[in-house]
């Protein structure tokens, strides 16, 4: 059911469980997209847009449908045994992370220093016990936005402020996101995970409220 590129990626996994989860999540993505397009999952043709970084014309940007298919934008993210698919009529990015995602050799303070100054200030206002959760809520927003614009992490962590989840911000709102033309939403997921999405605002303005979209959470096999 997967295409040649997906098959090669699956074959590159050395861990059998990671391979099964990758395959299951991509089959699920194809099933969801096929349902939207009215075609079989194996008939869904995927490609990548040109990279969103300036002066980079390589085809490793945002995944998209190939061949002039109807305008369904999508994003897929996986973390351990959970996968999230977001669908929208406009550019969208989603990210999910386990609360145990940070490697012990990556000090929290060092990771916070890589963020936008407004995000660092908001995290500094939190009690120490909440700072790691606050950082994670910011991180998934950041990754979702960078996926949405088609750059991934090379797009930079400090260039734009994406804010924190409202339930973790000291003032209940957090710093206002700075990317014009994008809105952010924090997703309610099973315990042990944080997730967020970034979605383009059709009028190109600044907004805290995302337009209508569809999100599916999936449990790949163990």
PDB file of C-alpha atoms in Angstrom, residues 24-181:
ATOM      1  CA  UNK A  24       0.797   1.692  10.377  1.00  0.00           C
ATOM      2  CA  UNK A  25       0.742   5.481  10.660  1.00  0.00           C
ATOM      3  CA  UNK A  26       1.347   5.946   6.927  1.00  0.00           C
ATOM      4  CA  UNK A  27      -1.326   3.418   6.010  1.00  0.00           C
ATOM      5  CA  UNK A  28      -3.690   5.314   8.306  1.00  0.00           C
ATOM      6  CA  UNK A  29      -2.730   8.616   6.643  1.00  0.00           C
ATOM      7  CA  UNK A  30      -3.413   7.126   3.214  1.00  0.00           C
ATOM      8  CA  UNK A  31      -6.734   5.730   4.427  1.00  0.00           C
ATOM      9  CA  UNK A  32      -7.838   9.130   5.722  1.00  0.00           C
ATOM     10  CA  UNK A  33      -6.706  10.944   2.562  1.00  0.00           C
ATOM     11  CA  UNK A  34      -8.244   8.290   0.336  1.00  0.00           C
ATOM     12  CA  UNK A  35     -11.546   8.765   2.131  1.00  0.00           C
ATOM     13  CA  UNK A  36     -11.391  12.513   1.436  1.00  0.00           C
ATOM     14  CA  UNK A  37     -10.532  11.978  -2.229  1.00  0.00           C
ATOM     15  CA  UNK A  38     -12.858   9.037  -2.846  1.00  0.00           C
ATOM     16  CA  UNK A  39     -10.040   6.713  -3.923  1.00  0.00           C
ATOM     17  CA  UNK A  40      -8.311   3.646  -2.501  1.00  0.00           C
ATOM     18  CA  UNK A  41      -5.438   4.293  -0.039  1.00  0.00           C
ATOM     19  CA  UNK A  42      -2.896   2.772  -2.446  1.00  0.00           C
ATOM     20  CA  UNK A  43      -3.973   5.257  -5.139  1.00  0.00           C
ATOM     21  CA  UNK A  44      -3.071   8.294  -3.027  1.00  0.00           C
ATOM     22  CA  UNK A  45      -0.009   9.919  -4.611  1.00  0.00           C
ATOM     23  CA  UNK A  46       2.257  11.840  -2.270  1.00  0.00           C
ATOM     24  CA  UNK A  47       5.095  14.215  -3.009  1.00  0.00           C
ATOM     25  CA  UNK A  48       6.926  17.079  -1.318  1.00  0.00           C
ATOM     26  CA  UNK A  49       6.854  20.772  -2.014  1.00  0.00           C
ATOM     27  CA  UNK A  50      10.005  22.808  -2.517  1.00  0.00           C
ATOM     28  CA  UNK A  51      11.807  23.546   0.751  1.00  0.00           C
ATOM     29  CA  UNK A  52      10.476  26.586   2.575  1.00  0.00           C
ATOM     30  CA  UNK A  53      13.964  27.893   3.365  1.00  0.00           C
ATOM     31  CA  UNK A  54      15.198  30.849   1.293  1.00  0.00           C
ATOM     32  CA  UNK A  55      17.654  29.955  -1.454  1.00  0.00           C
ATOM     33  CA  UNK A  56      16.840  26.238  -1.197  1.00  0.00           C
ATOM     34  CA  UNK A  57      15.052  24.734  -4.161  1.00  0.00           C
ATOM     35  CA  UNK A  58      15.261  21.097  -3.065  1.00  0.00           C
ATOM     36  CA  UNK A  59      12.045  18.997  -2.856  1.00  0.00           C
ATOM     37  CA  UNK A  60      12.100  18.393   0.897  1.00  0.00           C
ATOM     38  CA  UNK A  61       9.427  20.831   1.985  1.00  0.00           C
ATOM     39  CA  UNK A  62       5.920  20.116   3.265  1.00  0.00           C
ATOM     40  CA  UNK A  63       4.391  16.773   2.178  1.00  0.00           C
ATOM     41  CA  UNK A  64       1.497  17.272  -0.226  1.00  0.00           C
ATOM     42  CA  UNK A  65      -0.745  15.459  -2.685  1.00  0.00           C
ATOM     43  CA  UNK A  66       0.673  14.979  -6.181  1.00  0.00           C
ATOM     44  CA  UNK A  67      -0.921  15.334  -9.587  1.00  0.00           C
ATOM     45  CA  UNK A  68      -3.261  18.255  -9.075  1.00  0.00           C
ATOM     46  CA  UNK A  69      -5.438  16.474  -6.508  1.00  0.00           C
ATOM     47  CA  UNK A  70      -8.182  18.454  -4.730  1.00  0.00           C
ATOM     48  CA  UNK A  71      -6.940  20.939  -2.147  1.00  0.00           C
ATOM     49  CA  UNK A  72      -6.535  18.817   0.976  1.00  0.00           C
ATOM     50  CA  UNK A  73      -3.547  19.810   3.047  1.00  0.00           C
ATOM     51  CA  UNK A  74      -2.311  17.405   5.692  1.00  0.00           C
ATOM     52  CA  UNK A  75       0.325  16.806   8.333  1.00  0.00           C
ATOM     53  CA  UNK A  76       1.346  13.643  10.175  1.00  0.00           C
ATOM     54  CA  UNK A  77       3.288  13.342  13.423  1.00  0.00           C
ATOM     55  CA  UNK A  78       4.259  10.287  15.448  1.00  0.00           C
ATOM     56  CA  UNK A  79       5.600   9.790  18.945  1.00  0.00           C
ATOM     57  CA  UNK A  80       6.013   6.292  20.304  1.00  0.00           C
ATOM     58  CA  UNK A  81       2.660   4.541  20.170  1.00  0.00           C
ATOM     59  CA  UNK A  82       0.630   7.587  19.111  1.00  0.00           C
ATOM     60  CA  UNK A  83       0.175   9.247  15.728  1.00  0.00           C
ATOM     61  CA  UNK A  84      -1.764  12.405  14.854  1.00  0.00           C
ATOM     62  CA  UNK A  85      -3.096  13.402  11.426  1.00  0.00           C
ATOM     63  CA  UNK A  86      -4.351  16.926  10.705  1.00  0.00           C
ATOM     64  CA  UNK A  87      -6.341  17.842   7.583  1.00  0.00           C
ATOM     65  CA  UNK A  88      -7.253  21.325   6.378  1.00  0.00           C
ATOM     66  CA  UNK A  89      -8.024  23.281   3.222  1.00  0.00           C
ATOM     67  CA  UNK A  90      -4.944  25.423   3.890  1.00  0.00           C
ATOM     68  CA  UNK A  91      -1.357  24.740   4.929  1.00  0.00           C
ATOM     69  CA  UNK A  92      -1.172  22.920   8.264  1.00  0.00           C
ATOM     70  CA  UNK A  93       1.458  21.398  10.524  1.00  0.00           C
ATOM     71  CA  UNK A  94       1.018  19.160  13.552  1.00  0.00           C
ATOM     72  CA  UNK A  95       3.444  17.822  16.141  1.00  0.00           C
ATOM     73  CA  UNK A  96       3.050  15.350  18.999  1.00  0.00           C
ATOM     74  CA  UNK A  97       5.680  14.497  21.590  1.00  0.00           C
ATOM     75  CA  UNK A  98       5.838  12.206  24.578  1.00  0.00           C
ATOM     76  CA  UNK A  99       6.354  13.934  27.893  1.00  0.00           C
ATOM     77  CA  UNK A 100       9.515  11.812  28.139  1.00  0.00           C
ATOM     78  CA  UNK A 101      10.835  13.142  24.814  1.00  0.00           C
ATOM     79  CA  UNK A 102      13.807  15.105  26.204  1.00  0.00           C
ATOM     80  CA  UNK A 103      17.064  13.151  26.328  1.00  0.00           C
ATOM     81  CA  UNK A 104      18.728  13.171  29.775  1.00  0.00           C
ATOM     82  CA  UNK A 105      21.860  14.645  28.184  1.00  0.00           C
ATOM     83  CA  UNK A 106      19.899  17.675  26.940  1.00  0.00           C
ATOM     84  CA  UNK A 107      19.581  20.092  29.890  1.00  0.00           C
ATOM     85  CA  UNK A 108      16.280  21.944  30.001  1.00  0.00           C
ATOM     86  CA  UNK A 109      17.896  25.350  30.467  1.00  0.00           C
ATOM     87  CA  UNK A 110      20.027  24.816  27.380  1.00  0.00           C
ATOM     88  CA  UNK A 111      17.000  23.961  25.270  1.00  0.00           C
ATOM     89  CA  UNK A 112      15.056  26.957  26.581  1.00  0.00           C
ATOM     90  CA  UNK A 113      17.915  29.254  25.549  1.00  0.00           C
ATOM     91  CA  UNK A 114      17.307  28.255  21.912  1.00  0.00           C
ATOM     92  CA  UNK A 115      13.795  29.739  21.926  1.00  0.00           C
ATOM     93  CA  UNK A 116      12.440  33.198  21.085  1.00  0.00           C
ATOM     94  CA  UNK A 117      13.080  35.832  23.831  1.00  0.00           C
ATOM     95  CA  UNK A 118       9.334  36.197  24.563  1.00  0.00           C
ATOM     96  CA  UNK A 119       9.014  32.428  25.020  1.00  0.00           C
ATOM     97  CA  UNK A 120      12.042  32.349  27.324  1.00  0.00           C
ATOM     98  CA  UNK A 121      10.527  35.155  29.405  1.00  0.00           C
ATOM     99  CA  UNK A 122       7.172  33.349  29.658  1.00  0.00           C
ATOM    100  CA  UNK A 123       8.864  30.143  30.782  1.00  0.00           C
ATOM    101  CA  UNK A 124      10.897  32.031  33.367  1.00  0.00           C
ATOM    102  CA  UNK A 125       7.626  33.191  34.986  1.00  0.00           C
ATOM    103  CA  UNK A 126       6.507  29.614  35.619  1.00  0.00           C
ATOM    104  CA  UNK A 127       7.206  27.723  38.826  1.00  0.00           C
ATOM    105  CA  UNK A 128      10.181  25.413  38.430  1.00  0.00           C
ATOM    106  CA  UNK A 129       7.944  22.347  38.632  1.00  0.00           C
ATOM    107  CA  UNK A 130       5.931  23.514  35.594  1.00  0.00           C
ATOM    108  CA  UNK A 131       8.802  24.752  33.442  1.00  0.00           C
ATOM    109  CA  UNK A 132       9.472  21.508  31.586  1.00  0.00           C
ATOM    110  CA  UNK A 133       5.787  21.050  30.738  1.00  0.00           C
ATOM    111  CA  UNK A 134       5.678  24.680  29.595  1.00  0.00           C
ATOM    112  CA  UNK A 135       8.702  24.133  27.394  1.00  0.00           C
ATOM    113  CA  UNK A 136       7.131  21.040  25.835  1.00  0.00           C
ATOM    114  CA  UNK A 137       3.931  22.962  25.043  1.00  0.00           C
ATOM    115  CA  UNK A 138       6.043  25.573  23.265  1.00  0.00           C
ATOM    116  CA  UNK A 139       8.168  22.982  21.480  1.00  0.00           C
ATOM    117  CA  UNK A 140       5.221  21.175  19.842  1.00  0.00           C
ATOM    118  CA  UNK A 141       3.817  24.511  18.675  1.00  0.00           C
ATOM    119  CA  UNK A 142       7.224  25.419  17.256  1.00  0.00           C
ATOM    120  CA  UNK A 143       7.632  22.140  15.390  1.00  0.00           C
ATOM    121  CA  UNK A 144       4.070  22.313  14.068  1.00  0.00           C
ATOM    122  CA  UNK A 145       4.713  25.811  12.671  1.00  0.00           C
ATOM    123  CA  UNK A 146       8.046  24.877  11.100  1.00  0.00           C
ATOM    124  CA  UNK A 147       6.428  21.831   9.492  1.00  0.00           C
ATOM    125  CA  UNK A 148       3.585  24.020   8.262  1.00  0.00           C
ATOM    126  CA  UNK A 149       5.920  26.443   6.483  1.00  0.00           C
ATOM    127  CA  UNK A 150       7.923  23.559   5.041  1.00  0.00           C
ATOM    128  CA  UNK A 151      11.313  24.130   6.682  1.00  0.00           C
ATOM    129  CA  UNK A 152      11.373  21.793   9.679  1.00  0.00           C
ATOM    130  CA  UNK A 153      13.825  22.579  12.461  1.00  0.00           C
ATOM    131  CA  UNK A 154      16.393  24.155  10.070  1.00  0.00           C
ATOM    132  CA  UNK A 155      13.911  27.036   9.881  1.00  0.00           C
ATOM    133  CA  UNK A 156      15.134  28.128  13.311  1.00  0.00           C
ATOM    134  CA  UNK A 157      13.735  28.022  16.831  1.00  0.00           C
ATOM    135  CA  UNK A 158      14.308  31.640  17.850  1.00  0.00           C
ATOM    136  CA  UNK A 159      13.037  33.542  14.824  1.00  0.00           C
ATOM    137  CA  UNK A 160       9.320  33.534  15.675  1.00  0.00           C
ATOM    138  CA  UNK A 161       7.344  33.364  18.920  1.00  0.00           C
ATOM    139  CA  UNK A 162       4.638  30.698  18.923  1.00  0.00           C
ATOM    140  CA  UNK A 163       3.656  31.078  22.593  1.00  0.00           C
ATOM    141  CA  UNK A 164       2.750  28.467  25.208  1.00  0.00           C
ATOM    142  CA  UNK A 165      -0.347  26.380  25.830  1.00  0.00           C
ATOM    143  CA  UNK A 166      -2.871  28.563  27.654  1.00  0.00           C
ATOM    144  CA  UNK A 167      -3.159  26.128  30.571  1.00  0.00           C
ATOM    145  CA  UNK A 168       0.550  26.597  31.289  1.00  0.00           C
ATOM    146  CA  UNK A 169       0.997  30.317  30.708  1.00  0.00           C
ATOM    147  CA  UNK A 170       1.280  32.293  33.927  1.00  0.00           C
ATOM    148  CA  UNK A 171      -1.312  34.833  32.727  1.00  0.00           C
ATOM    149  CA  UNK A 172      -3.586  32.255  31.103  1.00  0.00           C
ATOM    150  CA  UNK A 173      -2.693  33.398  27.586  1.00  0.00           C
ATOM    151  CA  UNK A 174       1.067  33.564  27.199  1.00  0.00           C
ATOM    152  CA  UNK A 175       2.956  35.694  24.689  1.00  0.00           C
ATOM    153  CA  UNK A 176       1.110  36.403  21.454  1.00  0.00           C
ATOM    154  CA  UNK A 177       2.356  34.368  18.486  1.00  0.00           C
ATOM    155  CA  UNK A 178       4.251  36.520  16.006  1.00  0.00           C
ATOM    156  CA  UNK A 179       3.943  34.634  12.670  1.00  0.00           C
ATOM    157  CA  UNK A 180       1.442  36.593  10.567  1.00  0.00           C
ATOM    158  CA  UNK A 181      -0.987  34.425   8.705  1.00  0.00           C
TER     159      UNK A 181
END
